[in-house]
Amino acid sequence: MSRTLFDKIWDFHLVGRRADGRDLIYIDRHVLHELHAHHSFAQLEKQNRRVHRSDLTFAVQDHTVATKPGRNDDTNPSGTAFLKAMREGTRKNDIRLFDIDDPEQGISHVVAPELGIVLPGATHAVPDSHAATVGGVGALAFGCGTSELTHILATQVMALKRPKRLRARLEGRLDAHISAKDVALRLIAELGVAGGRGFAVEYAGSVVRAISIEQRMTLCNLNIEMGGRSGFVAPDDATFGWLKGRPYAPRGAMWDRALDYWRTLRTDDEAVFDREVALDCSTLEPQITWGTDPSQVVGISGRVPELTAIDPARRAAAESAFGYMGLAPGTPLAGLPVDRVFIGSCTNSRLPDLEVAAAIVRGRRVAEGVVAMVVPGSSTVKREAEAAGLDRVFRDAGFFWGESGCSMCAGGNGDRGQPGERCVSTTNRNFENRQGAKVRTHLASPATAAASAIAGRIADVRRLLSGAA
Amino acid sequence: MESFTNHIAIAAPLLQDDINTDQIAPILHGSRSLKEDYKAMLFMRARQCDDGGEDPNFVLNKPQFRSAGILVTGQNFGAGSSRESAVWCMLANNIRVIVARSFADIYRENCLQNGLLPVVLGAQDADAFTARVVAVDGHAPFTVDLVSQRITGPGGPDISFEIAAADRMRLLEGLDDIGLTLKHMDEIVGWEQRAGAAQPWLQRAQDSRR
Ligand code: SF4
């Protein structure tokens, strides 16, 4: 029988069915972070339960770590207790921790694929909603809550309801300076913030095949912003080439065997999805959010929409977004003065993201009065970027160059903007107050963020580079 | 987990769509301890005015809704982060039922894990129920009964709601989720052996440099 890739991975990992009808799905790789894990360690201890597979469990310090050079546990005082509790909990439970000073520390969703911890066709869970980032290498991932996290620690399975299947075909060819971030924002705008709810999403089409593995991760990262828990791209030769030689990936004869299997990881031609959507990306321009949810998106040459152009059911939300963002309907996005630019987060902090931004910044200066930051997604990315001299490019232009972590994505480490500031950010959520009280966040690609830092205004990277801005 | 059979409480209308977990329970900003104040965390920002004082216009600050135990809201409640504190802070305020037009997936799961009943109503029932909640304005309670799957209260007939039989059973019996799964430990170990043979690289996660 024809099956989708989702079905193949799910069926392989189906351990059994529980009395309440839920499927027990085995989790091959489980990665914890310090903001939530301490609750679970405490729960386990209270319930007198053990971690079933500490060897398949990893932990990172990412949400609360400071980004200042020379950081330690106390640099961000609100993180100290979390960092220590994580250290203690992982030591007691014999879990490999990528601690604050580990050369491979970083954001869970960046570290796990980069080290080859997640693999094609593997299942993966993280107590963070952006777990699906690793769908970029063809893994099936689930963001989970704290109770689920404890459940996985104790059993190595999740008790899930089988989701429906959605295929998003991204067709056409991307123009220069257009990236997966722009594609994802457009897709969220089309489907809405709940358009993917209840679905596992397979991203397919010519665009997906053409983009790098890192870009596929950006695409899958934003899956949750349209409500989808799991999203992935079928692995191909680009994926295998990308993974080969990574520290935790199989080697030698085992690699060959894995490769034979991974080549079967595709949706059969006749397989049927519960829903199919398509997006022609050929004419896409850089995308940016104007509002306070990730579906409130326009092209960079566009304007804040008029109320009449908005679906009546969404008008109240739009009006409240106008107020919060300090934007009147009809205002052009390009040209709005910005106070802050953030390049980082599990969405856009891998080496190619930084390369794109650096190429725009090189030989230019951050506009007067703009606070601009680059925070690499992992210490590995940071090291590689420094080896390529990117840190100099950013610093010479006036950017802050930080130690890796989540930083301003959610501000859990104290990196936050000031009230009223307008911020162009490569992150994934423009919710009110997320990047600091009353901070006005515009989500965009690294290219748009870099161009806006230079211009001091929301900028069209294509115009900046052609000297027209 | 505390079992759930029924809940009699004031229902507070928070009539917006897409309320996200950053609104419900902001990520720690400035807290220095692992012990967080979940009671105070609930809608912390919406509750406050710019000067730090209480915003009298926020629904849960109004005198008639201070002890509300049922929250009535719109589409896609609980979007965003997976953080479970967005459920714990409901319970810390004795809110044990949320009636919505739909829930975000992870949030709904987090509710079930904690004995908080997520009720989904179709458009017609949701409109009717919301109108009644607004009309009674906190002056009389509603009863949400999971045994009969009904909401009863002032202003109209009983409203029945659907919930998956399995979710209902879990809430009614307050079942320990991990306990339920641990009954399958033999199957889990059996799966590990089969997977170890079929895809051995999945059952080993080792740093080849060590
Ligand atoms: S960068 Fe942001 S979205 Fe990603 S894991 Fe960190 S806090 Fe979550």
XYZ file of C-alpha atoms in Angstrom, chain A residues 12-20 22 24 26 28-29 35-36 38-39 43 47 49 52-53 55-56 58 63 77-78 81-82 85 96 104 119 122 127-129 143-148 150-151 154-155 157 161 193-194 197-198 224 227 229 247-248 250-251 254 257-258 261-262 293 313-314 410-412 416 429 431 433-434 437-438, chain B residues 17-18 20-23 27-36 38 45 50 75-77 79-85 88 101-106 108-110 112-114 164-167 169-170 175-182 184-185 187-189 191-192 194-210:
160
model
C 8.097 2.051 12.259
C 8.109 3.784 15.646
C 4.748 2.485 16.799
C 5.434 0.494 19.951
C 1.864 -0.309 20.836
C -1.511 1.171 21.614
C -2.435 2.260 25.081
C -5.703 1.510 26.852
C -6.901 5.035 26.112
C -3.195 6.584 22.065
C 2.948 4.874 21.801
C 9.265 5.576 20.385
C 14.971 7.970 19.251
C 16.555 11.198 20.417
C 14.113 26.115 31.391
C 11.854 23.062 31.683
C 14.329 20.836 36.286
C 10.578 20.317 36.765
C 8.890 14.955 39.245
C 7.668 9.513 41.738
C 11.180 6.748 38.634
C 14.818 4.706 30.857
C 17.400 5.607 28.188
C 22.066 7.218 26.491
C 19.491 8.528 23.994
C 20.909 14.921 25.704
C 17.276 29.599 27.061
C 21.287 36.224 37.460
C 17.802 35.039 36.512
C 19.307 28.567 39.362
C 18.234 26.933 36.092
C 19.595 22.622 38.443
C 25.211 14.131 28.434
C 29.463 22.444 21.409
C 19.095 11.537 11.778
C 14.451 9.251 13.454
C 10.303 20.482 25.425
C 10.204 23.448 23.085
C 7.649 24.085 20.390
C 7.641 19.784 20.669
C 6.319 18.760 24.070
C 5.259 20.101 27.427
C 6.834 19.351 30.777
C 4.600 16.401 31.691
C 5.337 14.855 28.330
C 8.852 13.546 32.183
C 6.913 10.826 30.399
C 10.602 7.544 32.166
C 9.517 5.532 29.126
C 7.932 6.937 24.216
C -2.877 10.750 18.649
C -1.607 30.646 12.483
C -3.797 27.577 12.925
C -3.039 22.434 13.473
C -3.569 18.703 13.799
C 4.647 25.583 14.582
C 0.022 25.472 14.323
C 3.587 20.255 15.685
C 30.273 13.224 15.308
C 27.158 11.264 16.269
C 26.940 6.422 11.942
C 30.293 5.604 10.300
C 26.975 1.286 9.514
C 23.616 0.475 5.832
C 21.878 3.565 7.158
C 17.586 2.668 4.474
C 17.435 6.451 4.320
C 1.285 37.248 15.056
C -12.869 37.413 11.762
C -9.312 38.736 12.021
C 12.280 35.172 24.035
C 14.471 37.272 26.296
C 14.832 34.485 28.847
C 15.656 42.429 25.685
C 7.512 35.020 17.142
C 4.034 38.224 20.008
C 6.174 41.737 24.844
C 8.170 38.677 23.766
C 7.924 44.901 27.348
C 6.280 46.834 24.514
C -8.698 34.463 19.185
C -5.146 33.115 19.169
C -0.737 32.683 23.052
C 1.285 31.265 25.895
C 3.459 34.375 26.071
C 0.279 36.222 27.030
C 8.678 33.498 30.160
C 10.504 34.403 33.341
C 11.600 37.992 33.232
C 13.696 38.724 36.241
C 12.634 35.834 38.437
C 15.695 34.326 40.080
C 14.353 31.150 41.459
C 13.079 27.854 40.183
C 9.965 28.317 42.285
C 7.700 30.523 40.294
C 2.026 30.667 39.137
C 0.945 41.693 31.594
C 1.793 50.727 32.370
C -10.096 30.173 18.423
C -6.679 28.562 18.768
C -6.238 29.173 22.472
C -0.796 29.040 20.564
C 2.954 29.415 20.756
C 5.372 27.960 23.235
C 5.032 24.502 24.764
C 5.604 25.858 28.234
C 3.356 24.083 30.684
C 3.354 26.953 33.149
C -0.204 25.512 35.851
C -13.655 27.287 19.731
C -10.364 25.467 19.302
C -7.057 24.891 21.091
C -3.455 24.765 19.947
C -2.302 21.120 19.934
C 0.432 21.230 22.562
C -4.556 21.063 24.754
C -2.270 18.153 25.585
C -0.788 20.075 28.495
C -5.131 16.937 29.712
C -1.881 16.172 31.504
C -2.903 18.389 34.402
C -12.655 11.923 22.859
C -13.623 8.959 25.031
C -9.999 8.349 25.929
C -9.375 11.911 27.043
C -11.611 8.659 30.812
C -8.167 9.990 31.616
C -5.053 8.542 35.484
C -1.330 8.701 35.893
C -0.150 9.036 32.346
C 3.279 7.555 32.922
C 1.720 4.684 34.850
C -0.512 3.905 31.869
C 2.470 3.715 29.576
C 4.681 1.762 31.963
C 3.704 -1.402 28.098
C 7.319 -1.684 29.191
C 6.531 -3.824 24.331
C 8.939 -0.911 24.619
C 11.874 -3.191 25.314
C 10.618 -2.590 20.135
C 14.116 -1.578 21.153
C 13.655 -5.054 16.905
C 14.794 -1.519 16.082
C 18.291 -2.376 17.221
C 18.327 -5.080 14.577
C 16.552 -3.146 11.801
C 18.124 0.298 12.253
C 20.947 -0.191 14.743
C 22.132 3.409 14.380
C 18.929 4.560 16.050
C 19.559 2.671 19.257
C 23.069 4.016 19.668
C 23.884 7.673 20.048
C 27.598 7.898 20.550
C 30.188 10.479 19.812
C 32.557 8.717 17.432
C 35.426 10.976 18.528
C 35.434 9.557 22.030
